[in-house]
XYZ file of C-alpha atoms in Angstrom:
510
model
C 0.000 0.000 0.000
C 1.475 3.130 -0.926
C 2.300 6.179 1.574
C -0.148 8.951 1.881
C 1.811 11.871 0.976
C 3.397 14.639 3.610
C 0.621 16.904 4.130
C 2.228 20.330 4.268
C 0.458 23.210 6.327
C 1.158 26.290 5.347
C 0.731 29.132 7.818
C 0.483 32.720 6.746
C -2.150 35.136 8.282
C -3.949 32.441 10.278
C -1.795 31.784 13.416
C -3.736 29.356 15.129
C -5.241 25.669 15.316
C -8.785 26.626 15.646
C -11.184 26.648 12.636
C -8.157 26.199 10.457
C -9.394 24.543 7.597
C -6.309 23.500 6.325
C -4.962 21.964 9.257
C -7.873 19.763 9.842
C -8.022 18.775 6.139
C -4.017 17.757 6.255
C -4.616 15.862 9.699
C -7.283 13.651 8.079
C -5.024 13.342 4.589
C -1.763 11.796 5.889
C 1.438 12.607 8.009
C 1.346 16.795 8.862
C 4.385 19.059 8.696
C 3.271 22.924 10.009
C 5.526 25.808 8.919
C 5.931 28.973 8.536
C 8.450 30.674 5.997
C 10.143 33.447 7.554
C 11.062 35.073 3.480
C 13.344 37.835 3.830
C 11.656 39.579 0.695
C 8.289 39.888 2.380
C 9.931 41.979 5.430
C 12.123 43.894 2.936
C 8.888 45.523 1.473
C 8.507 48.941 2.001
C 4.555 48.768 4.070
C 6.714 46.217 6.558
C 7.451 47.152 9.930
C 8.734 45.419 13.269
C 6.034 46.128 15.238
C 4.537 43.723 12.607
C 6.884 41.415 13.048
C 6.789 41.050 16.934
C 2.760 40.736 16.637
C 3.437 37.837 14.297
C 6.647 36.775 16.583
C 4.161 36.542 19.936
C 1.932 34.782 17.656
C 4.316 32.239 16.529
C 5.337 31.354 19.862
C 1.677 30.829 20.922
C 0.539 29.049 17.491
C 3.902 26.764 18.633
C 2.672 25.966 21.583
C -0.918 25.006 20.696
C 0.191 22.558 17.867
C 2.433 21.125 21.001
C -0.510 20.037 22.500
C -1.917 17.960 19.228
C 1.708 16.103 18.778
C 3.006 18.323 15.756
C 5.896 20.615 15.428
C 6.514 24.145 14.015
C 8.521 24.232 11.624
C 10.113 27.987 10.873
C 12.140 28.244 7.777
C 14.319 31.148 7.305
C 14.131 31.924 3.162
C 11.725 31.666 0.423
C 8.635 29.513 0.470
C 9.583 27.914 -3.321
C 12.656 27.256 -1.597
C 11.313 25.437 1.077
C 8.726 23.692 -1.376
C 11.838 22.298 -3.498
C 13.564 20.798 -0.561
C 10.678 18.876 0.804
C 9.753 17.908 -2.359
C 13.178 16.363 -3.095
C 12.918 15.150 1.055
C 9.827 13.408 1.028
C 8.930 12.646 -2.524
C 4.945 13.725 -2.925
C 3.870 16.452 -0.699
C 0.181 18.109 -0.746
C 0.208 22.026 -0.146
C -2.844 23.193 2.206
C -3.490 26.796 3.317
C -5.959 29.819 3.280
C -6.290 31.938 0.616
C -4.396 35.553 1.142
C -5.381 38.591 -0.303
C -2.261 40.891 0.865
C 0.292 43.517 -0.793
C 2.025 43.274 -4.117
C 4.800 41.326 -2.779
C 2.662 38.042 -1.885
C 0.435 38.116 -4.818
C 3.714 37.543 -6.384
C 4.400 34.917 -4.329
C 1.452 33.379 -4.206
C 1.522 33.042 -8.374
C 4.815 31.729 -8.238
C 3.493 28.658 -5.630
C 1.085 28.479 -7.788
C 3.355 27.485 -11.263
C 5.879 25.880 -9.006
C 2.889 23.281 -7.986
C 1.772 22.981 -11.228
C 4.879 22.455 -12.689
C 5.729 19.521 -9.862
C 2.392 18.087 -9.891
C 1.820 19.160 -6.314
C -1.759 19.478 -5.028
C -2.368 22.860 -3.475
C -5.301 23.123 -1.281
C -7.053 26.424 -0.488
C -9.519 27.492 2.003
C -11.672 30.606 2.530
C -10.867 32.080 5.659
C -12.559 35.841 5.049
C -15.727 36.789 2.684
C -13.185 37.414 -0.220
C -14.691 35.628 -3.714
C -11.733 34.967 -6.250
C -11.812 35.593 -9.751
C -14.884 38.385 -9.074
C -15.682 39.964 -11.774
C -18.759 43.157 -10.990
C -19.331 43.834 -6.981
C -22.891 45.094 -8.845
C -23.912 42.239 -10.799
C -22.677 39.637 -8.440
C -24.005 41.363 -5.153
C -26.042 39.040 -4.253
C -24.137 35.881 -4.848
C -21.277 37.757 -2.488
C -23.765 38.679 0.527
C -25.119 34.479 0.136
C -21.830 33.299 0.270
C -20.125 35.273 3.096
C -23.115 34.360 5.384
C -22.852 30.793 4.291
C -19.121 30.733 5.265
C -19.683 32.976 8.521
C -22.910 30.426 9.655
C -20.802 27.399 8.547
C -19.669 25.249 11.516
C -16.025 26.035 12.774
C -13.183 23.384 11.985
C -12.466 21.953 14.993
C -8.407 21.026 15.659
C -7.632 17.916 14.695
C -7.207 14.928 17.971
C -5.226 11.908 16.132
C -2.828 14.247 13.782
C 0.287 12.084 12.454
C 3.461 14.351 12.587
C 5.873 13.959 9.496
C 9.244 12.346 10.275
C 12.210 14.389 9.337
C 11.069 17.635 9.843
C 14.150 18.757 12.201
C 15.753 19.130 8.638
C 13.981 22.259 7.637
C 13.342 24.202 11.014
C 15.927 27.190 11.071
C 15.504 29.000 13.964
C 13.884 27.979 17.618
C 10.781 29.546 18.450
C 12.535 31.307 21.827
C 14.852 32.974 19.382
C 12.248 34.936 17.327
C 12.124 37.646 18.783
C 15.508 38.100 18.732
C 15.324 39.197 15.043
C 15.248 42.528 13.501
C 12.772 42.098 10.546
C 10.311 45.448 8.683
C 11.099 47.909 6.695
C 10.954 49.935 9.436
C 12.340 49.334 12.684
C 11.117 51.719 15.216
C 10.417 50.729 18.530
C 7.034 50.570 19.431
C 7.115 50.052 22.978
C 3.495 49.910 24.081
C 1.880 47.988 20.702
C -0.468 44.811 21.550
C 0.752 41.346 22.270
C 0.251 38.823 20.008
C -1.108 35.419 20.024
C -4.327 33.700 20.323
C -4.810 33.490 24.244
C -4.313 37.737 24.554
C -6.996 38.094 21.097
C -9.011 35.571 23.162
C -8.636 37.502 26.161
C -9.290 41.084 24.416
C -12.597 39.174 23.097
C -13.938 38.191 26.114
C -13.148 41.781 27.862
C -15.270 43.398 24.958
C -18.194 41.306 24.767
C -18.703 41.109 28.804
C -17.641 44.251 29.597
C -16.277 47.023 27.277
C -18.063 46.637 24.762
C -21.015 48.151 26.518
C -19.723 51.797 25.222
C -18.039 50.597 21.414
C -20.751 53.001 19.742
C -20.247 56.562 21.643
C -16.859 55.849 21.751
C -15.373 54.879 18.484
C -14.193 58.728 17.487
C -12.479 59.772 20.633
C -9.214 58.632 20.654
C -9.201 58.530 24.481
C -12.313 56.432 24.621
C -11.487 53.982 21.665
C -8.206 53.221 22.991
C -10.142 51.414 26.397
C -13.905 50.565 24.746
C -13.048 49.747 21.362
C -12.794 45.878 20.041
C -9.068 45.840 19.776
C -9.536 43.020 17.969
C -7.708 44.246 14.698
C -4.567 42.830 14.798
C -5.773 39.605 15.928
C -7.969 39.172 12.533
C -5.201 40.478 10.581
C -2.506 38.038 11.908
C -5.479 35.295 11.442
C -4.920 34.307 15.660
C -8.959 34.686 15.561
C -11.230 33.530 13.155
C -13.655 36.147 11.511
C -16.194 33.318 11.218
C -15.202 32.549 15.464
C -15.959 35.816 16.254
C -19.126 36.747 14.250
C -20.661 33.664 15.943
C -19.637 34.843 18.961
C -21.041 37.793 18.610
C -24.356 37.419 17.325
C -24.814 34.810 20.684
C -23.470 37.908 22.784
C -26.518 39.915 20.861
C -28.939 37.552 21.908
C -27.652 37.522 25.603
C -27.949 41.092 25.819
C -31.214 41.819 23.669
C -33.021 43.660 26.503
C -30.162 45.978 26.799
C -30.353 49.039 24.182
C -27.134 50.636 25.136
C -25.447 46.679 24.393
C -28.000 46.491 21.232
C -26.691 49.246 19.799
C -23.060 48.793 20.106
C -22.877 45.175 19.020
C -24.800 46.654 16.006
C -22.165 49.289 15.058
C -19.403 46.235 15.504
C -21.358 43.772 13.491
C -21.306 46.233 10.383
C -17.629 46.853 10.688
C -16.861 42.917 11.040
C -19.003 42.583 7.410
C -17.346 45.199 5.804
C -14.262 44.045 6.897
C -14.605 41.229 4.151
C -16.004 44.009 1.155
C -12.636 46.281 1.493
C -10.588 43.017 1.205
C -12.410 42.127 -1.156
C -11.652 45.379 -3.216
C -7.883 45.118 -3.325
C -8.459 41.300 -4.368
C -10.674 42.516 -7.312
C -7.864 45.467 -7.817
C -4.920 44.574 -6.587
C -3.415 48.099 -8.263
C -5.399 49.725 -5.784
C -2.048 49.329 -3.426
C 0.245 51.790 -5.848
C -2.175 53.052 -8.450
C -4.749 55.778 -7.647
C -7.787 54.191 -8.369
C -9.602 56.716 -10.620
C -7.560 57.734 -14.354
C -8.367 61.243 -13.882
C -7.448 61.773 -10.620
C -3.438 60.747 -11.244
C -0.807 62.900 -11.173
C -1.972 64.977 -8.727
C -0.630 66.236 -5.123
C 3.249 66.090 -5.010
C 3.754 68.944 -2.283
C 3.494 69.236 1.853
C 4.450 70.198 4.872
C 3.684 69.321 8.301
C 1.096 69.484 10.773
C -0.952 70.387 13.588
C -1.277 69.408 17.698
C -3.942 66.708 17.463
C -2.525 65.512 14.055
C 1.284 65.147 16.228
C -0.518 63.855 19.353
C -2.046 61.106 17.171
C 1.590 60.333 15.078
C 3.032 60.122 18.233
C 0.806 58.125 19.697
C 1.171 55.815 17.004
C 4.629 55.408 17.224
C 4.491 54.442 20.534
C 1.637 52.625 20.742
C 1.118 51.050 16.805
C -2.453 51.767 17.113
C -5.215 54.665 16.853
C -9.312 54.605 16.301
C -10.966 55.012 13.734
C -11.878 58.705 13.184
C -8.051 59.509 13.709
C -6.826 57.551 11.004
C -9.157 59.227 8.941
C -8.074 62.572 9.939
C -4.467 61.860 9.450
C -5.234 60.411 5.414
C -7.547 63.965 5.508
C -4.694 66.166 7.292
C -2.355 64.092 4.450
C -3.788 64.486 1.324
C -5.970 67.915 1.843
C -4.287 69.621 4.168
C -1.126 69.285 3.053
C -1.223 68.382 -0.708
C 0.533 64.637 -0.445
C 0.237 62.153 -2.623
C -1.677 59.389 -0.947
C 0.974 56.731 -1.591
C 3.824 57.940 0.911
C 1.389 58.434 3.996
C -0.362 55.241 2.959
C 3.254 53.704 3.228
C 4.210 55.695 6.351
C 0.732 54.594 8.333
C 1.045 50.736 7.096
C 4.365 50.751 8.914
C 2.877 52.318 11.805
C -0.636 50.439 12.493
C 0.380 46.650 14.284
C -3.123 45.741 12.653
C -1.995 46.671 9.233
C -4.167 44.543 6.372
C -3.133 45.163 2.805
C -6.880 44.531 1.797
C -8.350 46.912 4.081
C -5.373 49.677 3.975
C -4.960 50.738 0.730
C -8.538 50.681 -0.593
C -9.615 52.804 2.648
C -6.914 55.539 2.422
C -7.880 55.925 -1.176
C -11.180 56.896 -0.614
C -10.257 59.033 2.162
C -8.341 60.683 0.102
C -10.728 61.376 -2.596
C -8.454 59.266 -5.237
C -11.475 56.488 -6.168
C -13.158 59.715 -7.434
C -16.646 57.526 -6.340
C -17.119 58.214 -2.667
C -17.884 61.906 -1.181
C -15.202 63.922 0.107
C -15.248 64.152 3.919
C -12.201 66.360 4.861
C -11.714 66.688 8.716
C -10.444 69.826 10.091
C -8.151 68.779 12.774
C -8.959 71.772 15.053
C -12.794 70.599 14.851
C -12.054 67.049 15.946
C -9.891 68.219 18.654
C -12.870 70.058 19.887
C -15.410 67.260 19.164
C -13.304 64.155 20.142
C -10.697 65.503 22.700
C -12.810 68.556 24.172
C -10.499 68.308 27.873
C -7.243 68.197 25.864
C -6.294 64.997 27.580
C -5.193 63.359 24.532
C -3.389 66.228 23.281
C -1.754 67.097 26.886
C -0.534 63.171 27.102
C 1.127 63.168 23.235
C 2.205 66.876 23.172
C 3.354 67.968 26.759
C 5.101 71.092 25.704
C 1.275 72.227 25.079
C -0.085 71.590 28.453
C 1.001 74.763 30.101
C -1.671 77.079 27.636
C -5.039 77.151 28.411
C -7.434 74.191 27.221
C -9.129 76.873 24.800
C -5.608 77.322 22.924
C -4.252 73.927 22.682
C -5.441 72.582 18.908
C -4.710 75.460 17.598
C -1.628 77.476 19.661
C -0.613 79.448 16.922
C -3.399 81.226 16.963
C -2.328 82.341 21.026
C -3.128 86.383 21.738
C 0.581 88.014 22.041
C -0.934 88.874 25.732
C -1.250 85.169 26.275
C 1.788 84.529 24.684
C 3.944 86.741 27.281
C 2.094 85.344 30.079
C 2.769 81.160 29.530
C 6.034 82.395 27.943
C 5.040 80.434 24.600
C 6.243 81.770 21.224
C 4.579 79.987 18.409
C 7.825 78.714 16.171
C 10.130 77.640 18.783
C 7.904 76.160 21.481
C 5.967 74.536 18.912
C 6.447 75.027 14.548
C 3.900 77.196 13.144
C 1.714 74.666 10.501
C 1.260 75.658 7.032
C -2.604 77.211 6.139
C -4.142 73.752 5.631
C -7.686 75.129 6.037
C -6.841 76.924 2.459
C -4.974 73.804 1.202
C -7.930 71.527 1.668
C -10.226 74.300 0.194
C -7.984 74.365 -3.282
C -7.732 70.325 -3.347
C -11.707 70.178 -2.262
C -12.114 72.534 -5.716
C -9.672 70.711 -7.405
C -11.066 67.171 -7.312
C -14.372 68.458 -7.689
C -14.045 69.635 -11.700
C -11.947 66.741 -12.307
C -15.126 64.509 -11.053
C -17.280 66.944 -13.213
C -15.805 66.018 -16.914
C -17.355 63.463 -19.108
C -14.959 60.651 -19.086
C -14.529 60.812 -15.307
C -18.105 60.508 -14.545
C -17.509 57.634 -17.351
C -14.362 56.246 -15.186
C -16.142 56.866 -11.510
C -19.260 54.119 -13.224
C -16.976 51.596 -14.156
C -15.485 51.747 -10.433
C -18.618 51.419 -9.090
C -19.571 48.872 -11.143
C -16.360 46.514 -10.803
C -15.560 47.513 -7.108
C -18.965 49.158 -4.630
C -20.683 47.709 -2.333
C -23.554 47.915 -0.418
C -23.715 50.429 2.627
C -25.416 47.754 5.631
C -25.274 44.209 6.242
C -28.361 42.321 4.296
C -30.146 42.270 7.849
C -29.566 45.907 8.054
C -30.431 47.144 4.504
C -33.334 49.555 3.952
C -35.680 48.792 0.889
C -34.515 51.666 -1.239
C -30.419 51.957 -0.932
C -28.690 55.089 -2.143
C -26.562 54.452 -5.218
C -23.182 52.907 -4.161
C -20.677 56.422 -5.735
C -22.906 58.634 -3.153
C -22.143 56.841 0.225
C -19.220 57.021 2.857
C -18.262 54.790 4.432
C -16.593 54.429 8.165
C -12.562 54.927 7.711
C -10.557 51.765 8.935
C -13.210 49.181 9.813
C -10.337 47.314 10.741
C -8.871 49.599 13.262
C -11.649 49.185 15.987
């Protein structure tokens, strides 16, 4: 009787045993071997970071640990996954690929194609699972619609794969494993290496943990508190980074949720913010979904006539620093301030979208590809479909940070002026000025007008939108790429057209 082939698991973005599809399909197919490619390419690309790395580090350890317990190894190669795919094939003889689909950056579409000839080309079975709401191969958003709602409730009602009990381990795999899983964070990986000293842990026990805090407890405030930065930081999900490293399920936690909505039916301020967290866990899946119908969507401003434009800036304002800073330190901010940074960017100080989009990727620990790039497009008015929202950073200050905590806590040379003064200190009487012995320009720089910047690239965009061919462009966008506003439980009767609705900035970043 011939030997069932060596089932290889392939880990990317889905650190963990439970509902993992592939690894319960390879446990009932033969002997397993788990790994995880560590490719030096992938942390060489410029929207890497090593805040990203450590998330995926703490998750590695944990996903180590959890296959412990069902008798199989990690395996962590250090190089290229074709690489690794040509030395277990000429190891073991036949191997069988399984893993999720990915829809990430430029570089792993790449790589992803290239697994894809090299299995071909070696007769290699590759096996892939759904893990979000993403359909491959999508052709209209529009004339498929409906198909796409039908199928990402089937996959989020579908029972979750269980871990597999009697796995068989594959013999030999000692050969392949590079580094020990207690050395991992001991390397320096990302584009960009800045510390970030207070990001998130990684791994499925803390995304478990930040779960269960949120659904019995904070979660109680998610809807009054998702635009102040303040409140989002302690009563927001959190969960971002966990469903972009894959350590949760989306399917796990949209079950979870809707029996937390049942539990706490009678309660409208729980009702209302399990709601607002529902919608942003379903339109999670339609941005990915975007950049996996688009995939130029990462480099390419998505609307012809809208190219070219913005090559000039300068730099900002207190809430806009507090909120940089903050993310330095931190690798995470709500929702409402990323879209004011992408506004403060691109309007208010004439940048292209691609460098910030670059510069915030590094920055966010819960970076997605899928939901990044598509998101800071439309905030920036380059998918010449969506409306232009433009947020004055002095208004938000006032609306989202009214006591000038936030502010004092990320800009401390501002705390000694008056609360009144503080988003917008330039603007301090001379009187004042003398008194808290503040000179605008060397206690703090002096920003550039950005009120009248976002006021020319406002006017700007708008005739460009206004021409023939881009009304012509902005149709086919919203034909190939828009999506419904609401959830199909949500949905009024009559829906406005797809080009005239905004949507909320970062559904990821929660």
């Amino acid at each position: 009787m011939a030997k069932a082939p060596i089932q290889v698991v392939w880990f990317k973005r889905d650190l963990r045993i439970h509902d993992h599809t592939p690894l319960s399909n390879a446990a009932a197919a033969g002997p397993v071997l788990p790994v995880f490619a560590i490719e030096p390419e992938q942390w060489q690309a410029p929207d890497s970071a090593l805040r990203h790395w450590q998330f995926a580090a703490d998750s590695l350890a944990d996903l180590s640990q959890a296959l412990g317990t069902l008798g199989l190894p990690l395996c962590l190669w250090q190089g290229s996954m074709l690489d690794l795919l040509a030395a277990l094939k000429a190891h073991y003889g036949e191997i069988a690929l399984h893993s999720h689909e990915e829809t990430g950056n430029a570089w792993s579409f790449a790589r992803d194609l290239d697994v894809k000839s090299w299995c071909q080309q070696h007769e290699t079975p590759w096996h892939e699972a759904r893990q979000h709401g993403v359909v491959r191969g999508l052709k209209s958003r529009v004339a498929d619609l409906n198909a796409w709602e039908k199928q990402w409730e089937t996959l989020m009602t579908a029972p979750t794969a269980t871990a597999p009990q009697n796995a068989q381990a594959a013999q030999g795999w000692q050969a392949f494993h590079h580094i020990d899983v207690k050395h991992l964070h001991g390397l320096t990986l990302g584009f960009d290496t800045t510390p970030c000293p207070e990001r998130q842990q990684g791994g499925r026990s803390e995304g478990r943990a930040v779960w269960r805090s949120f659904v019995n407890q904070r979660g109680r405030r998610y809807r009054g508190s998702l635009s102040k930065p303040l409140l989002a930081w302690e009563f927001g999900s959190r969960l971002s980074p966990h469903l972009a490293w894959g350590t949760l399920s989306m399917r796990e936690v949209v079950q979870s949720l809707r029996r937390q909505r049942k539990k706490h039916a009678e309660d409208t301020a729980w009702t209302r913010s399990m709601r607002a967290f529902a919608s942003r866990l379903h339109w999670h899946c339609h941005f990915i979904q975007k950049l996996e119908s688009e995939p130029s969507i990462e480099h390419q401003t998505l609307h012809p006539a809208l190219r070219g434009l913005r090559e000039r800036g300068q730099t900002g304002v207190p809430l806009v620093d507090a909120c940089m800073r903050s993310l330095i330190a931190t690798g995470w901010i709500n929702f409402r301030m990323r879209a004011m940074l992408i506004s403060h960017a691109t309007f208010g100080l004439g940048l292209h979208w691609y460098e910030p989009a670059l510069h915030l990727a590094r920055l966010f620990t819960d970076f997605e590809p899928g939901i990044h790039y598509p998101q800071v497009q439309m905030q920036a008015g380059a998918t010449g479909t969506n409306a232009l929202w433009v947020y004055n950073p002095i208004k938000q200050a006032e609306d989202n940070d009214p006591s000038g905590e936030f502010v004092a806590r990320w800009v401390p040379e501002l705390t000694t002026l008056p609360l009144e003064w503080r988003a917008k200190p330039w603007a301090l009487p001379e009187i004042l000025r003398q008194r808290f012995g503040f000179q605008p320009g060397v206690n703090y720089p002096i920003p550039n007008d950005f009120e009248c910047e976002a006021r020319h690239w406002k006017k700007m965009l708008y005739e460009l939108r206004r021409t023939p061919d881009a009304r012509e462009a902005s149709q086919a966008i919203v034909d190939k790429l828009a999506s419904q506003r609401k959830p199909p439980a949500q949905r009024a009767k009559k829906a406005k057209p797809a080009h005239r609705q905004q949507l909320s900035l970062f559904v990821e970043g929660q």
